Amino acid sequence: MAKTADICLVVEGSYPYVTGGVSSWLQWLIQAMDPLRFAVVALIAEPKDPSQRKYRLPANVVDYRDFVIFDYAPIEKAHRATLSRRHWQQLAPRLHRLMDDWRAGDLGDDSIAFLKELVSPSSEGLLNAFLNDEPAYAVLTQIYEKVRGDAGFTKYFYNFRNIHLIFFRLLTLVGQLPEAGIYHSPGTGYGGLLACLRAALSGGRSIITEHGIYLQEREMELLKSDWLDIPYLKDMWIDAFTATCRWQYNRCDKLITLFQGNRRVRAEYGAVHEQVQVVPNGIDVARFAPARQPRCLADPRQIGLVGRVDSVKDIKTFIQAVAMIRRDYPAIAAMVIGPTEDQPDYYEQCVQLCRMLDLTDVVTFTGRADVLDYYQRLDLVVLTSIKEAMPLVVMEAMASAVPVVATDVGACRELLDGLNDGLGPAGLIARVMDAESVADACLKIIGDPGLANTMAAAGVARIEAFYREQIIIATYKAIYEEQLHGRA
Amino acid sequence: MAGLSLLLQRHLKKPALSHLGVREAIAAFEAVGPWFLTLFALSVMGMTVHLATHKPPILFYLILTYASAISLIISAPLHTLLNRFLADELFLANYQAIIDNLVGLTVMMVAVCAAVTLPLALISDMAWHLKLTFIGLTVLMSLLWCVSAVMSALRKERLLLATYAVGMGLAIVLFMLARIHDTQAMLLAFSLGVAVPAAHGFAFIIKVYLRQAIRIRWQFLARRNAGHLFCSIAIFNLGFWCDKFIFWFHPATSRRLDPLFHYSTDYDFPFFVALTTMMLGSVMVYRGIRRKVSDPYERFLFKLTHNFAFRELALEKFKLFNGIAEVSNAIIALYGGMVVLVLFLVYVGVFSLPWPNPFVFHYLLLGTVFFSLYFFYFLIIQYLDDYGALLWLNLIFALVNAGGTLLSIHLGLPYYGTGFMVAAMVSALVAYIMVNLRVGSLEYRVFRDALEQAEKTKK
């Protein structure tokens, strides 16, 4: 692992330690891009052992580095740089300009030059001074008066400090990234920021592939959080993430999104519509071809939700919908196909709900299973998630010729209805957290075998036309070539 | 309704000027009462003996002065530590810590005082019963300072003053009734006077705060920056006494009773009078600290811990600045004015000085104006828990006082007292700059200290 990489993937909190959509996509991308050489930088919350990795690094990964993002010891323990009052008088306007530029989402030449000074090898001491010197405190109070003068100061101070500690930590990491032609991050956030900073300060190209909408997700998380007990503290974090994302959208050389809807939403957050390229996920269509069968020909009708038992998948709405379907169509069997151990409390609540609704004979929790077997048997796949990007399960169901009922999240509508491709719907869209809407859509499909099979055929046609992995691999290769060539 | 009208009446009632006067007098007496009570008791005893025997009781005064100096130098650093520790513990409502640590300090004080005074007593040529009385009085006085520190932390200064008055009254009554005029008997009578407030203090604390079995603890020694605080208070007391020690033991100015007990006729009496005059300045200092520093600082901390907006913190800081300026002006204008008036009256011959050197009193009295300022700023810095700065400040005072005093003795009689005056002036100036810097960056320092503390806790 000593060669220079073509592409450095900067990944936050997922690959290779956590399984999931983004991690699977990254593993697939690295393997598919061979012979391009990859370096992987994992930004993790706490130190981890290599044995904890859930993915084996492909052979074309030539460099791998873990960075504990919340490890502030290098800054806090660094010998504080001695800055004279005069030095601070020169620094203060530059700091103010940098922060103003940052808030505006566009760093000028002066700010970039200043940031370059901050990522020098001895930057820890300087950053320590920015956190602890009295003039730095004066800068903080000036910003406070300008931006949030009515807010409680003590909590503002600690929140401000915590936000900046993370950004300072990222600045210290810029110089530690491996050499590469392209810095690619599967999302904005800290990974994307680090990739863009490295490209902006030390050369190279930056690419961001947004799977979901990072800013929206953080915003939802922060609004629900308990650790921030006052609204303005949440606003401070949201503002920080907004500024960060906006700058990344402006700065990155290529911004890729998975679906058109995402592109529109991203434009609301500041990305220029024309600069965003849509590259969807792809799947191995041939793998699912054996599962294709005529649907809804025999009772009981088999309805499945493929996914882990997790509150974000809103399994409870699915169970309630099953109870409503049974009232009108008693001959049904429902399955939840996926691991149940991620959220044990939630799983227990789901089991109790089944008992309450007298569905113990109807709903089965299969646990982790080979989905291909189930795609062969199912008459309908249901997805009740409250949040998704481009759900693989919908694509797999479509490739297996199973009609789908999905909530109106992420790319579901685009996948099922198509983008004016004339192929017809591959399923029906229901409202989020609306069991009645889900049940109505399911009843329409399972009660009409003709409709079910027409939708199944449309799904197969759409997947084969637009979402085959060969198409996606070719698109990414072209993007990488373009960026690497541009660099040359 | 009746209750409401009563409250309304109370609020609408304008206090009479005489009321205000009485209140201020009581407050002033609370601040410096023990000094004047002691002075009164010693004057009564001294003058009576002088009248009866035609000789001043020099040894009695010397033993008392030595006991005061030694007990203050030894106990002040420790009881200040205890006082600051208890302030934190009382805020946390940890009342058991009061008794446990007071008992810990008492044990320590008895041991240390005995260990220091015993070798000193061996140097002296006095009879053994006097030596033992000297040791006993030093220990007793140390315990009184300690219990005073605790009573002060509990805001029971008035009660302490009352028992102190009772103690001194008892000493005078005993002295009068027994018609005693030998040193040993006078010392024992005075010891009784000191023992009353000390014993009452202990009894009060135990009665009110004893909830479970006493465990001897020395937690106050483990307080953050305890070393700095200990050294700074020790150096402050050494600095305050060093000019006296130099005058006592310098061949040019020393009068010798025995190898241990020395005094200086050129310096001691003028200094004693100047110090007594300075008690008026001290009233302003203590009242100023309570009203103009402590209150806005407490409010500042309250607002800081309750997440008020920055402008609210700035408001309290502004009040703190104003309060410091007000007290400083009061010391300079009122006390300084009074000092100038006294010196003028001495100059025109309204008062005549009972010592031959007229310069020393002028220097010392002027010095007390600056010393009051220095002491005021010293208390503010101590209040802000900046013990590093305090250490430097007191070191400057001690060094300038010692150096200046030696130089003044070298220069001759007309310069006696300039060492103390210059030391007080320099220290007041340095302390003023320190206070300005510290209060100016008060919030920054509070946050920095909190972060450092958190960092240490994390480690």
Coordinates of N, CA, C and O in Angstrom, one line a residue, chain A residues 8 41 52 54 60 69 95 117 139 184 190 198 213 242-243 253 255 269 300 323 354 361 388 399 453 471:
Chain A
C8 N -8.8 9.5 -4.1 CA -8.9 9.3 -2.6 C -10.3 9.5 -2.2 O -10.9 10.6 -2.4
V41 N -9.9 7.2 3.0 CA -9.7 7.8 4.3 C -11.0 7.7 5.1 O -12.1 8.2 4.6
Q52 N -12.7 -4.9 13.1 CA -14.1 -4.4 13.2 C -14.7 -4.0 11.8 O -15.8 -3.7 11.6
K54 N -16.3 -4.2 8.3 CA -17.3 -5.1 7.7 C -17.0 -5.4 6.2 O -17.7 -6.2 5.7
N60 N -7.4 -3.0 -5.4 CA -7.0 -1.7 -6.0 C -7.0 -0.5 -5.0 O -6.8 0.6 -5.3
I69 N -12.2 11.7 14.1 CA -12.5 13.1 13.8 C -12.7 13.9 15.1 O -12.4 15.1 15.1
L95 N -9.5 36.9 10.1 CA -10.4 35.9 10.6 C -11.9 36.4 10.4 O -12.7 35.5 10.0
E117 N -2.3 29.0 5.2 CA -1.4 29.2 6.3 C -1.8 28.4 7.5 O -1.0 27.9 8.3
V139 N -12.6 38.3 19.3 CA -13.2 38.1 18.0 C -14.5 37.3 18.1 O -15.5 37.7 17.5
H184 N -12.7 12.4 -3.5 CA -14.1 12.1 -3.8 C -14.7 11.7 -2.4 O -14.3 10.8 -1.7
Y190 N -18.5 16.4 6.8 CA -17.1 16.5 7.1 C -16.2 15.9 6.0 O -15.2 16.4 5.7
R198 N -8.9 20.0 0.8 CA -7.6 19.5 0.2 C -7.4 19.9 -1.2 O -6.4 20.4 -1.6
I213 N -29.7 14.0 1.2 CA -29.3 15.4 1.3 C -28.8 15.7 2.7 O -29.6 15.7 3.7
T242 N -25.0 24.5 7.1 CA -25.5 25.2 5.9 C -24.3 25.8 5.2 O -24.1 25.7 4.0
A243 N -23.5 26.6 5.9 CA -22.4 27.3 5.3 C -21.4 26.3 4.7 O -20.9 26.5 3.6
D253 N -15.5 20.3 -7.8 CA -15.4 20.4 -9.2 C -16.5 19.6 -9.9 O -16.9 19.8 -11.0
L255 N -20.4 17.8 -8.7 CA -21.4 17.4 -7.7 C -22.3 16.4 -8.4 O -23.0 16.8 -9.4
Y269 N -30.7 24.5 -1.6 CA -29.6 24.7 -0.6 C -28.4 25.4 -1.2 O -27.4 25.4 -0.6
P300 N -52.7 -17.3 -0.4 CA -52.7 -16.0 0.0 C -51.7 -15.1 -0.8 O -50.7 -15.5 -1.1
A323 N -53.1 -4.8 8.6 CA -54.4 -5.0 9.2 C -55.5 -4.4 8.4 O -56.6 -5.0 8.3
C354 N -48.3 -6.2 16.4 CA -48.9 -7.4 15.7 C -49.9 -8.1 16.6 O -51.0 -8.5 16.1
D361 N -50.6 -14.4 13.1 CA -50.6 -15.4 12.1 C -50.3 -14.9 10.7 O -50.0 -15.7 9.7
E388 N -35.4 8.0 2.6 CA -34.5 7.2 1.8 C -33.8 8.1 0.8 O -34.2 9.2 0.5
A399 N -36.3 -5.1 -10.7 CA -35.5 -6.0 -11.5 C -36.0 -7.5 -11.4 O -35.8 -8.3 -12.3
N453 N -49.1 -7.3 -12.9 CA -48.1 -7.9 -13.8 C -47.7 -6.8 -14.8 O -46.5 -6.8 -15.3
I471 N -24.0 0.7 -17.0 CA -24.2 2.1 -17.5 C -23.6 3.0 -16.5 O -22.9 4.0 -16.8

